[in-house]
Amino acid sequence: MDHAAGQKSAASYLYPRLDPFDQRMLAVGEGHSIYVEQCGNPDGAPVVVFHGGPGGGCSPSMRRYFDPDHYRIILFDQRGCGRSRPHASVEENTTWHLVADIELIRRTLGIEHWVVFGGSWGATLALIYAEAHPERVAHLMLRGVFLMTQAELDWFYAGGAGRFWPDLWAKFVDLIPEGERDDLIAAYHNRLFSGDLMTEIRYARSWAGWENTLASIDNEGPAGESPAEYARAFARLENHYFTNRGFLDYDGQILGEIGRLKNVPGTIVQGRYDMICPPSSAYALHKAWPLSKMVFVPRAGHALSEPGISAALVREMDRLKRR
């Protein structure tokens, strides 16, 4: 669940554009190869960026939240999306495959421990990774927290957010016959994996459009359809993960296992008006995690690129480097 709804003023808070000093395709097994890049200072403090979605892919703007003189910045596209291959594939693609991929990246790059930076689904994955490998995490920097619970899925796909955006919700729901509307994730799943490319693209664009339009507090309604290739990967992967409840063992597992982070510090940056991942999840995480710092951004929604969110993340990463 992550999309940047572009705002010009957000860029003023970021570091200048930069190019990678290393780009590679890393074979991770089961027929998958993932795109990995490094930017900034090769000898700097390592920070790894987890993009959202699942299925969103990383972008050049994600390099710019970190001082390139201080940080060794590592970005990668998770299985099935971005420049990773095979594209839009859900075969051998689970949360636990991603956790193993992250560890392979770390070992391949010769890193002992790193800062983990992630928003939305990237925050989910960061928390799951940290609970699995707490000794490898120097600090968690999270944005737009999503705890992968049924209550959060119900908020976004069973009418909660739709009460604030009834016209857009109707557009999302109306593509599904009335008899299937009691479970929209399942109904969309049937069409996103129909085997007919045009059907998959049509429903993928609807799935992506519902989320993208709600990402920023300063949106003016739908901004147009997403490119077909991107929308298909984004929607298929996101739906696949949500259909399988994130491949977790039980609902509420992230908070249930929060004791594993007893020695891991973290910062949570949360838009006060996040319509995709409501702030109650971020606050519950903060209350359960003693070493966390909570930063509410007063006039912001969900998108990484919102000015207030960008400013807060850069500020917190700069504070972290001074420590």
Short mmCIF file of C-alpha atoms in Angstrom, two decimals, residues 3-15 64-65 143 215-219 269-272 295-316:
data_model
loop_
_atom_site.label_atom_id
_atom_site.label_comp_id
_atom_site.label_asym_id
_atom_site.label_seq_id
_atom_site.Cartn_x
_atom_site.Cartn_y
_atom_site.Cartn_z
CA HIS A 3 2.03 5.42 -3.77
CA ALA A 4 3.63 8.79 -4.16
CA ALA A 5 1.06 11.39 -5.04
CA GLY A 6 3.39 14.04 -6.42
CA GLN A 7 3.63 17.48 -4.88
CA LYS A 8 6.18 19.99 -6.14
CA SER A 9 7.04 21.43 -2.74
CA ALA A 10 8.02 18.04 -1.32
CA ALA A 11 11.19 18.00 -3.43
CA SER A 12 12.54 21.06 -1.64
CA TYR A 13 13.03 18.95 1.50
CA LEU A 14 15.01 16.22 -0.24
CA TYR A 15 18.70 15.87 -1.00
CA ARG A 64 16.94 11.43 -1.78
CA TYR A 65 15.79 11.04 1.84
CA ARG A 143 6.16 5.74 7.74
CA ALA A 215 -2.87 8.52 -0.94
CA SER A 216 -2.48 12.28 -0.58
CA ILE A 217 -4.44 14.74 1.51
CA ASP A 218 -4.16 17.26 -1.34
CA ASN A 219 -5.71 15.20 -4.12
CA VAL A 269 6.33 9.08 11.04
CA GLN A 270 2.57 9.13 10.51
CA GLY A 271 0.25 11.45 8.62
CA ARG A 272 -2.58 12.54 10.88
CA VAL A 295 6.05 11.70 15.05
CA PHE A 296 2.59 12.80 13.86
CA VAL A 297 2.57 15.07 10.80
CA PRO A 298 -0.42 17.39 11.33
CA ARG A 299 -1.60 18.04 7.78
CA ALA A 300 -0.65 14.95 5.83
CA GLY A 301 -2.12 11.75 4.50
CA HIS A 302 -0.36 8.59 3.37
CA ALA A 303 1.91 9.44 0.47
CA LEU A 304 5.68 9.39 0.86
CA SER A 305 5.93 12.50 -1.33
CA GLU A 306 3.69 14.74 0.75
CA PRO A 307 5.68 17.78 1.92
CA GLY A 308 5.13 17.21 5.64
CA ILE A 309 5.99 13.53 5.40
CA SER A 310 9.11 14.19 3.33
CA ALA A 311 10.29 16.92 5.69
CA ALA A 312 9.80 14.74 8.76
CA LEU A 313 11.60 11.74 7.29
CA VAL A 314 14.61 13.76 6.13
CA ARG A 315 14.76 15.52 9.50
CA GLU A 316 14.65 12.23 11.41
#
